[in-house]
Structure formats: C-alpha cells, structure tokens
Tab-separated table of C-alpha atoms in Angstrom:
chain	number	residue	atom	x	y	z
E	3	MET	CA	-13.152	-15.062	11.314
E	4	SER	CA	-12.729	-16.396	7.825
E	5	ARG	CA	-14.144	-14.081	5.200
E	6	LYS	CA	-13.183	-11.456	2.681
E	7	LEU	CA	-12.870	-7.861	3.780
E	8	ARG	CA	-15.447	-5.398	2.436
E	9	MET	CA	-14.027	-2.293	0.763
E	10	GLY	CA	-15.692	1.009	-0.056
E	11	MET	CA	-14.146	3.500	-2.467
E	12	ILE	CA	-14.178	7.285	-2.621
E	13	GLY	CA	-13.330	8.622	-6.068
E	14	GLY	CA	-12.087	6.357	-8.828
E	15	GLY	CA	-15.146	6.473	-11.080
E	16	THR	CA	-15.396	5.598	-14.759
E	17	GLY	CA	-12.270	6.742	-16.608
E	18	SER	CA	-10.111	7.030	-13.481
E	19	PHE	CA	-6.653	5.506	-13.897
E	20	ILE	CA	-5.754	5.181	-10.233
E	21	GLY	CA	-9.185	3.970	-9.137
E	22	ASP	CA	-8.942	1.069	-11.549
E	23	VAL	CA	-5.425	0.277	-10.308
E	24	HIS	CA	-6.605	0.205	-6.682
E	25	ARG	CA	-9.507	-2.103	-7.520
E	26	LYS	CA	-7.307	-4.522	-9.444
E	27	ALA	CA	-4.586	-4.493	-6.784
E	28	ALA	CA	-7.080	-5.059	-3.968
E	29	SER	CA	-8.515	-8.093	-5.755
E	30	ILE	CA	-5.310	-9.922	-6.673
E	31	ASP	CA	-4.927	-11.942	-3.477
E	32	GLY	CA	-8.618	-12.758	-3.089
E	33	MET	CA	-8.889	-11.127	0.338
E	34	ILE	CA	-11.044	-8.086	-0.518
E	35	ASP	CA	-14.363	-7.356	-2.224
E	36	LEU	CA	-15.542	-3.930	-3.361
E	37	VAL	CA	-19.051	-3.477	-1.923
E	38	CYS	CA	-19.824	0.237	-2.181
E	39	GLY	CA	-18.551	3.580	-3.351
E	40	ALA	CA	-18.947	7.297	-3.783
E	41	PHE	CA	-17.161	7.294	-7.120
E	42	SER	CA	-17.926	10.884	-8.078
E	43	SER	CA	-19.207	14.114	-6.561
E	44	SER	CA	-22.049	13.698	-9.064
E	45	ALA	CA	-24.616	11.190	-7.778
E	46	GLU	CA	-25.523	10.254	-11.345
E	47	LYS	CA	-21.908	9.557	-12.314
E	48	SER	CA	-21.344	7.650	-9.087
E	49	ILE	CA	-24.290	5.367	-9.756
E	50	THR	CA	-23.230	4.869	-13.373
E	51	SER	CA	-19.710	3.958	-12.244
E	52	GLY	CA	-21.022	1.605	-9.582
E	53	LYS	CA	-23.295	-0.192	-12.035
E	54	ALA	CA	-20.329	-0.647	-14.381
E	55	LEU	CA	-18.607	-2.378	-11.450
E	56	TYR	CA	-21.676	-4.599	-10.858
E	57	LEU	CA	-22.557	-3.008	-7.511
E	58	ASN	CA	-26.087	-2.604	-6.160
E	59	GLU	CA	-27.415	0.871	-6.876
E	60	ASP	CA	-28.373	1.401	-3.233
E	61	ARG	CA	-24.696	1.216	-2.285
E	62	CYS	CA	-23.532	3.734	-4.880
E	63	TYR	CA	-23.551	7.057	-3.084
E	64	GLY	CA	-23.597	10.678	-4.229
E	65	SER	CA	-21.009	11.884	-1.701
E	66	PHE	CA	-18.479	10.477	0.718
E	67	GLU	CA	-20.463	11.953	3.607
E	68	GLU	CA	-23.552	10.016	2.546
E	69	MET	CA	-21.566	6.830	2.080
E	70	ILE	CA	-19.867	6.917	5.477
E	71	GLN	CA	-23.083	7.769	7.296
E	72	LYS	CA	-25.247	5.155	5.550
E	73	GLU	CA	-22.605	2.436	5.752
E	74	LYS	CA	-22.295	3.086	9.482
E	75	GLU	CA	-26.042	2.463	9.829
E	76	LEU	CA	-25.826	-0.972	8.162
E	77	PRO	CA	-25.442	-4.188	10.205
E	78	GLU	CA	-21.831	-5.015	11.071
E	79	ASP	CA	-21.879	-8.112	8.873
E	80	VAL	CA	-22.828	-6.030	5.827
E	81	ARG	CA	-21.137	-2.628	6.116
E	82	MET	CA	-17.727	-1.902	4.643
E	83	ASP	CA	-14.648	-2.725	6.744
E	84	PHE	CA	-12.490	0.007	5.240
E	85	VAL	CA	-12.530	2.729	2.624
E	86	ALA	CA	-10.003	3.401	-0.157
E	87	ILE	CA	-9.563	7.093	-0.983
E	88	VAL	CA	-8.434	7.619	-4.583
E	89	THR	CA	-9.267	11.288	-5.137
E	90	PRO	CA	-7.075	14.305	-5.965
E	91	ASN	CA	-4.945	15.479	-3.031
E	92	HIS	CA	-7.318	18.154	-1.712
E	93	MET	CA	-9.958	15.476	-1.124
E	94	HIS	CA	-7.807	13.118	0.956
E	95	PHE	CA	-8.096	14.684	4.409
E	96	PRO	CA	-11.869	15.337	4.687
E	97	PRO	CA	-13.053	11.781	3.920
E	98	ALA	CA	-10.154	10.168	5.799
E	99	LYS	CA	-11.003	12.204	8.904
E	100	MET	CA	-14.703	11.409	8.706
E	101	ALA	CA	-14.126	7.708	8.052
E	102	LEU	CA	-11.719	7.289	10.958
E	103	GLU	CA	-13.935	9.223	13.357
E	104	ASN	CA	-16.879	7.018	12.384
E	105	GLY	CA	-15.052	3.762	12.995
E	106	PHE	CA	-13.765	2.867	9.533
E	107	ASN	CA	-10.218	1.895	8.572
E	108	VAL	CA	-8.625	3.762	5.675
E	109	VAL	CA	-6.374	3.161	2.674
E	110	CYS	CA	-5.344	6.457	1.061
E	111	ASP	CA	-3.464	7.414	-2.053
E	112	LYS	CA	-0.345	9.537	-1.670
E	113	PRO	CA	0.616	12.261	-0.843
E	114	MET	CA	-1.446	11.853	2.295
E	115	THR	CA	-2.980	15.337	2.404
E	116	LEU	CA	-3.061	18.746	0.754
E	117	THR	CA	-1.030	20.453	3.500
E	118	LEU	CA	1.491	19.556	6.184
E	119	ASP	CA	-0.862	20.783	8.918
E	120	GLU	CA	-3.522	18.374	7.653
E	121	ALA	CA	-1.006	15.519	7.660
E	122	VAL	CA	0.019	16.165	11.261
E	123	GLU	CA	-3.624	16.372	12.325
E	124	LEU	CA	-4.552	13.214	10.426
E	125	GLU	CA	-1.775	11.243	12.097
E	126	LYS	CA	-3.221	12.279	15.468
E	127	ILE	CA	-6.725	11.286	14.345
E	128	VAL	CA	-5.468	7.855	13.284
E	129	GLU	CA	-3.809	7.320	16.654
E	130	LYS	CA	-6.868	8.498	18.593
E	131	SER	CA	-9.273	6.383	16.525
E	132	GLY	CA	-7.360	3.146	16.991
E	133	LYS	CA	-8.114	2.314	13.352
E	134	LEU	CA	-5.670	1.221	10.656
E	135	PHE	CA	-4.390	3.613	8.010
E	136	ALA	CA	-2.370	2.594	4.953
E	137	LEU	CA	-0.738	4.933	2.438
E	138	THR	CA	-0.196	3.529	-1.039
E	139	HIS	CA	3.487	4.074	-1.648
E	140	ASN	CA	3.113	1.017	-3.828
E	141	TYR	CA	6.720	0.556	-4.957
E	142	THR	CA	7.696	-0.607	-1.479
E	143	GLY	CA	5.516	-3.661	-2.154
E	144	ASN	CA	7.824	-5.034	-4.857
E	145	SER	CA	9.507	-8.267	-3.754
E	146	LEU	CA	12.969	-7.063	-4.771
E	147	VAL	CA	12.508	-3.787	-2.898
E	148	LYS	CA	11.779	-5.999	0.127
E	149	GLN	CA	14.982	-7.897	-0.666
E	150	ALA	CA	16.956	-4.659	-0.890
E	151	LYS	CA	15.621	-3.488	2.469
E	152	ALA	CA	16.340	-6.846	4.100
E	153	MET	CA	19.918	-6.803	2.823
E	154	VAL	CA	20.494	-3.321	4.215
E	155	ASP	CA	18.824	-4.241	7.526
E	156	ASN	CA	20.991	-7.364	7.756
E	157	GLY	CA	24.164	-5.309	7.322
E	158	ASP	CA	25.116	-7.001	4.045
E	159	LEU	CA	26.118	-3.674	2.482
E	160	GLY	CA	27.789	-2.326	5.598
E	161	ASN	CA	27.427	1.309	6.572
E	162	ILE	CA	25.499	3.223	3.893
E	163	ARG	CA	27.538	6.011	2.319
E	164	LYS	CA	25.803	7.220	-0.835
E	165	ILE	CA	22.337	7.094	-2.413
E	166	GLN	CA	21.143	8.001	-5.892
E	167	VAL	CA	17.439	7.987	-6.742
E	168	GLN	CA	15.418	9.267	-9.672
E	169	TYR	CA	11.830	9.300	-10.889
E	170	LEU	CA	11.601	10.641	-14.421
E	171	GLN	CA	8.479	11.058	-16.565
E	172	GLY	CA	7.784	13.049	-19.700
E	173	TRP	CA	3.989	13.180	-19.887
E	174	LEU	CA	3.810	16.906	-18.975
E	175	SER	CA	6.361	17.957	-21.600
E	176	THR	CA	3.553	19.797	-23.367
E	177	ALA	CA	0.607	21.724	-21.927
E	178	VAL	CA	-1.735	18.734	-21.765
E	179	GLU	CA	-3.526	20.356	-18.840
E	180	GLY	CA	-5.101	22.676	-21.426
E	181	THR	CA	-6.791	19.734	-23.134
E	182	ASP	CA	-9.397	17.375	-21.659
E	183	ASN	CA	-6.714	15.575	-19.637
E	184	LYS	CA	-8.214	15.671	-16.126
E	185	GLN	CA	-5.206	13.918	-14.594
E	186	ALA	CA	-2.932	16.729	-15.733
E	187	ALA	CA	-5.387	19.521	-14.878
E	188	TRP	CA	-5.590	18.820	-11.162
E	189	ARG	CA	-1.894	18.013	-10.798
E	190	VAL	CA	-0.841	21.492	-11.951
E	191	ASP	CA	-3.479	23.230	-9.806
E	192	PRO	CA	-2.208	24.209	-6.329
E	193	LYS	CA	-5.774	24.286	-4.974
E	194	ARG	CA	-6.106	20.578	-5.691
E	195	SER	CA	-2.499	19.376	-5.692
E	196	GLY	CA	-0.943	21.432	-2.881
E	197	ILE	CA	2.367	23.290	-2.939
E	198	GLY	CA	4.184	20.508	-4.800
E	199	GLY	CA	3.677	19.447	-8.402
E	200	ALA	CA	6.022	16.705	-9.600
E	201	LEU	CA	7.517	16.999	-6.123
E	202	GLY	CA	4.345	15.690	-4.498
E	203	ASP	CA	3.248	13.363	-7.278
E	204	ILE	CA	6.459	11.402	-7.864
E	205	GLY	CA	9.132	13.057	-5.709
E	206	THR	CA	7.468	11.636	-2.609
E	207	HIS	CA	7.781	8.131	-4.093
E	208	ALA	CA	11.535	8.686	-4.431
E	209	GLU	CA	11.774	10.043	-0.874
E	210	ASN	CA	9.767	7.132	0.519
E	211	LEU	CA	11.814	4.536	-1.361
E	212	VAL	CA	15.070	5.988	-0.005
E	213	GLU	CA	13.901	5.921	3.600
E	214	TYR	CA	12.220	2.511	3.270
E	215	ILE	CA	15.179	0.654	1.766
E	216	THR	CA	17.913	2.269	3.865
E	217	GLY	CA	15.966	2.565	7.123
E	218	LEU	CA	17.516	6.023	7.412
E	219	LYS	CA	15.796	9.390	7.621
E	220	ILE	CA	16.597	12.296	5.325
E	221	GLU	CA	17.896	14.877	7.772
E	222	GLU	CA	18.204	17.898	5.475
E	223	LEU	CA	18.077	18.754	1.808
E	224	ALA	CA	18.902	21.371	-0.801
E	225	ALA	CA	16.313	21.582	-3.578
E	226	ASP	CA	16.333	23.282	-6.985
E	227	LEU	CA	12.852	23.105	-8.527
E	228	GLY	CA	11.901	23.930	-12.115
E	229	ARG	CA	8.692	25.205	-13.664
E	230	PHE	CA	9.129	24.746	-17.389
E	231	GLY	CA	5.543	24.497	-18.602
E	232	ASP	CA	4.079	27.818	-19.755
E	233	GLY	CA	2.041	29.383	-16.969
E	234	ARG	CA	2.693	26.625	-14.454
E	235	VAL	CA	3.045	27.740	-10.858
E	236	LEU	CA	3.896	24.304	-9.486
E	237	ASP	CA	7.175	22.511	-10.124
E	238	ASP	CA	7.354	20.024	-12.970
E	239	ASP	CA	11.040	19.202	-12.458
E	240	GLY	CA	13.468	19.066	-9.566
E	241	ASN	CA	16.939	18.139	-8.343
E	242	VAL	CA	17.635	17.628	-4.647
E	243	LEU	CA	20.775	17.005	-2.605
E	244	ILE	CA	20.062	14.981	0.526
E	245	ARG	CA	21.940	14.314	3.750
E	246	MET	CA	20.945	11.246	5.726
E	247	GLU	CA	20.887	10.953	9.504
E	248	ASN	CA	23.965	8.652	9.512
E	249	GLY	CA	26.035	11.098	7.432
E	250	ALA	CA	25.408	9.433	4.061
E	251	LYS	CA	25.026	11.759	1.068
E	252	GLY	CA	22.567	11.476	-1.775
E	253	THR	CA	21.113	12.912	-4.936
E	254	MET	CA	17.519	12.864	-6.090
E	255	SER	CA	16.134	13.833	-9.472
E	256	PHE	CA	12.486	13.878	-10.492
E	257	SER	CA	10.736	15.297	-13.524
E	258	GLN	CA	7.521	15.194	-15.507
E	259	ILE	CA	8.980	17.119	-18.457
E	260	ALA	CA	11.832	14.667	-19.215
E	261	LEU	CA	10.775	14.027	-22.804
E	262	GLY	CA	10.758	10.338	-23.701
E	263	GLU	CA	10.700	9.043	-20.139
E	264	GLU	CA	7.748	6.947	-18.988
E	265	ASN	CA	8.063	5.808	-15.347
E	266	ASN	CA	11.808	5.742	-14.829
E	267	LEU	CA	12.051	5.220	-11.084
E	268	ALA	CA	15.440	3.849	-10.063
E	269	ILE	CA	17.572	3.710	-6.932
E	270	LYS	CA	21.195	2.895	-6.140
E	271	VAL	CA	22.468	2.427	-2.588
E	272	TYR	CA	26.214	2.255	-1.897
E	273	GLY	CA	27.663	0.818	1.312
E	274	GLU	CA	31.114	-0.033	2.634
E	275	LYS	CA	30.908	-3.707	1.643
E	276	GLY	CA	28.484	-3.681	-1.277
E	277	SER	CA	25.937	-1.783	-3.340
E	278	LEU	CA	22.553	-2.454	-4.891
E	279	GLU	CA	20.585	-1.155	-7.854
E	280	TRP	CA	16.887	-1.486	-8.730
E	281	HIS	CA	14.867	-0.091	-11.655
E	282	GLN	CA	11.061	0.058	-11.576
E	283	GLU	CA	10.858	-0.362	-15.350
E	284	ASN	CA	12.872	-3.592	-15.010
E	285	PRO	CA	11.543	-4.632	-11.598
E	286	ASN	CA	12.529	-8.293	-11.742
E	287	GLN	CA	16.244	-7.719	-11.233
E	288	LEU	CA	18.036	-6.470	-8.145
E	289	ILE	CA	21.679	-5.975	-9.132
E	290	THR	CA	24.281	-6.118	-6.374
E	291	HIS	CA	28.029	-5.449	-6.380
E	292	TRP	CA	30.444	-6.640	-3.709
E	293	LEU	CA	33.890	-5.708	-2.482
E	294	ASN	CA	35.419	-9.184	-2.971
E	295	ASP	CA	32.715	-11.157	-4.792
E	296	PRO	CA	31.226	-11.245	-8.298
E	297	VAL	CA	28.119	-9.314	-9.285
E	298	LYS	CA	24.937	-11.033	-8.054
E	299	VAL	CA	21.494	-10.560	-9.587
E	300	TYR	CA	18.398	-11.447	-7.571
E	301	THR	CA	15.011	-12.255	-9.144
E	302	PRO	CA	11.488	-12.704	-7.696
E	303	ASN	CA	11.148	-16.161	-6.103
E	304	GLY	CA	14.719	-16.827	-7.185
E	305	ASN	CA	17.701	-18.172	-5.285
E	306	SER	CA	19.007	-16.687	-2.035
E	307	LEU	CA	16.105	-14.349	-1.318
E	308	TYR	CA	15.401	-13.342	2.256
E	309	PRO	CA	12.045	-14.419	3.765
E	310	GLU	CA	10.719	-10.847	3.485
E	311	ALA	CA	11.063	-11.017	-0.312
E	312	LEU	CA	9.842	-14.597	-0.671
E	313	ALA	CA	6.698	-13.741	1.287
E	314	VAL	CA	5.514	-11.405	-1.497
E	315	SER	CA	6.823	-13.341	-4.507
E	316	ARG	CA	3.575	-14.713	-5.894
E	317	ILE	CA	4.540	-16.789	-8.935
E	318	PRO	CA	7.393	-19.123	-9.978
E	319	ALA	CA	10.770	-17.635	-10.822
E	320	GLY	CA	11.111	-16.365	-14.360
E	321	HIS	CA	7.579	-14.991	-14.587
E	322	PRO	CA	7.552	-11.166	-14.448
E	323	GLU	CA	6.084	-9.412	-11.421
E	324	GLY	CA	5.635	-5.664	-11.493
E	325	TYR	CA	3.485	-2.654	-10.743
E	326	LEU	CA	0.139	-4.300	-9.983
E	327	GLU	CA	1.677	-7.050	-7.868
E	328	ALA	CA	3.646	-4.495	-5.841
E	329	PHE	CA	0.501	-2.411	-5.378
E	330	ALA	CA	-1.354	-5.562	-4.336
E	331	THR	CA	1.236	-6.221	-1.631
E	332	ILE	CA	0.208	-3.017	0.142
E	333	TYR	CA	-3.401	-4.202	0.151
E	334	LYS	CA	-2.427	-7.751	1.161
E	335	ASN	CA	-0.357	-6.629	4.140
E	336	PHE	CA	-3.013	-4.128	5.204
E	337	ALA	CA	-5.758	-6.770	4.863
E	338	THR	CA	-3.712	-9.315	6.822
E	339	HIS	CA	-3.277	-6.794	9.618
E	340	LEU	CA	-6.946	-5.804	9.625
E	341	LEU	CA	-8.138	-9.422	9.687
E	342	ALA	CA	-5.811	-10.063	12.617
E	343	VAL	CA	-7.283	-7.084	14.473
E	344	LEU	CA	-10.826	-8.283	13.777
E	345	ASN	CA	-9.817	-11.671	15.174
E	346	GLY	CA	-8.407	-10.090	18.318
E	347	GLU	CA	-4.837	-10.892	17.303
E	348	THR	CA	-1.718	-8.744	17.181
E	349	ILE	CA	0.777	-8.289	14.350
E	350	GLU	CA	4.109	-6.744	15.295
E	351	ASN	CA	5.491	-4.178	12.852
E	352	PRO	CA	3.031	-4.656	9.959
E	353	ASP	CA	4.787	-3.962	6.666
E	354	TYR	CA	2.919	-1.228	4.819
E	355	PRO	CA	3.254	2.580	4.709
E	356	THR	CA	1.289	4.384	7.421
E	357	ALA	CA	0.331	7.914	8.460
E	358	LYS	CA	3.876	8.404	9.778
E	359	ASP	CA	5.173	7.914	6.247
E	360	GLY	CA	2.531	10.353	5.056
E	361	VAL	CA	3.781	13.037	7.424
E	362	ARG	CA	7.359	12.380	6.269
E	363	GLY	CA	6.258	12.865	2.673
E	364	MET	CA	4.622	16.190	3.453
E	365	GLN	CA	7.674	17.322	5.438
E	366	PHE	CA	9.782	16.468	2.393
E	367	ILE	CA	7.514	18.538	0.116
E	368	TYR	CA	7.514	21.553	2.412
E	369	ALA	CA	11.265	21.457	3.074
E	370	SER	CA	11.963	21.204	-0.676
E	371	VAL	CA	9.726	24.180	-1.526
E	372	GLU	CA	11.286	26.212	1.298
E	373	SER	CA	14.792	25.341	0.133
E	374	ASP	CA	13.979	26.267	-3.468
E	375	LYS	CA	12.645	29.659	-2.354
E	376	ASN	CA	16.006	30.291	-0.667
E	377	ASN	CA	18.212	29.472	-3.657
E	378	ALA	CA	18.564	25.790	-2.738
E	379	ALA	CA	19.632	26.514	0.835
E	380	TRP	CA	20.075	23.500	3.095
E	381	THR	CA	16.787	22.947	4.931
E	382	LYS	CA	15.935	20.461	7.669
E	383	LEU	CA	12.904	18.197	7.534
E	384	SER	CA	10.884	19.072	10.626
C-alpha cells in the first residue's frame, strides 16, 4: 500500500486553536489528508468550517455519531482511516469509544478523558478493538526530547537522582473566562474539564515528560493546588513533590496565573554521572553537564545525536524546529504504525503516547486532587 492516510476530525471548527494545530501537524510530513469532519455540534457551523477547509459538503457532518456511521458505510477505499478528536475533555470518551467500536483508529487530545473511570474503560476498549490509539502529548515529539530519553536509556547520566519540571503560563491571570474567550470558559468548568484545571491542561504534560524522558514511573506525590481566580473551583496553580519508583526525588510546578509567562515548560534531570536540561521555549538546545567533562549542548540534526533524535530532525542543523514539528512527530509515528498495520506488517514499540499514557495522566490528576484535599499528604498513583 502506497497512499496517504485519510483523517476525519471531531471538533476543531472555525476559530479553534487546537484544531488548526492538529491539521497543520498532520500535514507536515505529507502522509495524511483531512477528508471529513464533524467540526461543531451545530450542523451549520460544521459545514461552514468544512467548506473553509475545502472539503465536500457531503462529508461535513452535524455530529460525531453521524460522521462515524456514514463513514463506516462508505467503500473502504474512500472512508476515513482514523479520526482526530480535538474537543473539550468531556467530549473525548464518547466519540473515541464509538469510533473504536466501529473499526476506526483514533488520535485524541489530552487529557484522555473526563474521568479516571472513563480512561480505564477506554484503555480496555482500545485493547479489545485491536485498533491504534494515539494521545497527543506533543512535546515528546521534539527531537531533543528524544535525545534526552535516549541518553537516559543508554545510561549516559547514570542512576537518576533528582528531577525538576515546570509548566508555567499566565493567560488566566485575569477572569478571561467571563469574556468571550471560549478556551478559558471550558477549562475552568468542571463539567467540561474534569476535576483538574491547570493540573489537567498542562500539569499532565509535565507528568508525561518526566515519565517519558526518565523511563521511570511516579510512585507517589504530595500536591498543593491553588485556586486564585475569583470564583474558580478548579485549580489554576499547583506545586507537587514527586517520588519516583527508583527512589529519585522531584519537584513539579505548574500554573496558569504566573503573570508574564507564556509556555514555560522546562525539565532538568540529574543523574550520578551527568545531568540534562531542556526548555520548550528554547527547544533547539539540550544542555548537558558531566562529572569530568565540559558542558555539551546538542541541537536538532547536530553532532553526536542518537538515531532516535536524528529520525525526527527534519531540516539541516541551525534551522529552528519547535512546537509544530514536535506535534507532527506524533502524527508521523502514528501514521507510520498505521500504514504498517494496513500492509500486514509489525512495528515493535511504536514511539507515540498511547492509552496507557492517558490512564497515567488521569491517575496523576486524581492522586494530586486527593493529596491536595488532605493537606498535601503523600498519595500513591493507582
């Protein structure tokens, strides 16, 4: 089989930030075409959005139920191969479940579901369906994050002892949810966001990055969550102590009321023989320190990269690669895996976040909320 994969989209209509990001990321490597969508719960808005994306009106649907059912009825060489779900959190589980049970593969925005129970059930549905499921923890797609992981896996840093991670934003410093800002409105609403605010929105990125780079699980945590915005019931700030399964200690800080911050995601990992440091806002440098050697700085497609990092370095050294390219890596690796499956081939250990990572994220959210309720008591991730 030599063709592009056909993607459908649920959510992400006109004016959607994340929908536009998904579409751009999916298109970067030339492996995927958008062919249909249910871009809004309003049929009229969905059709308008689809037309703006140059889609045929008969493949712009008024609901995800209609889209999945009608796409299933199309010939195999026409229907979508997978669906991307880019809705608020409360609308992740229903379409993912229906798509999987009707034979469609799924790419879903994070956090995976509204509740932990949904996440556990969805993981079982994925396994039973035999279909592929990718979760867009996009920062793991950055070439230097791949380099960091490879260095840890190779033992370059020695036994990991300490981890520091942060994700700081300031866009909710004022009550923007009271304006026409739809992105803010659903994120502060527990009916649509779940039990975590900043915790679910950006805290899960920090959690995922820690476990991805180190290959270690967070065993237990102590969380102190803040709710600084007037009338907010969900956290907009948090500090978490973490204990890793190998005995390493860590600190995590996330906030959406850190005035002046934009997308300040950064991680430092300290081992016995070396340490590494990566900043999302300066993603083209991985800074490493060594016990008996000078500081070394790695760059995309630069010298001394491991194959895992070179594989996702798209352009010559010295040209910046960032957010969209990292996001595209998730789609590229998912598409490569799906094409292999369609060709009857097998890929061992495909490199993209899956439903297992989604369950871990929800366990992290629930353990943090439970810990905060008990005055930051140490709480295990179950």
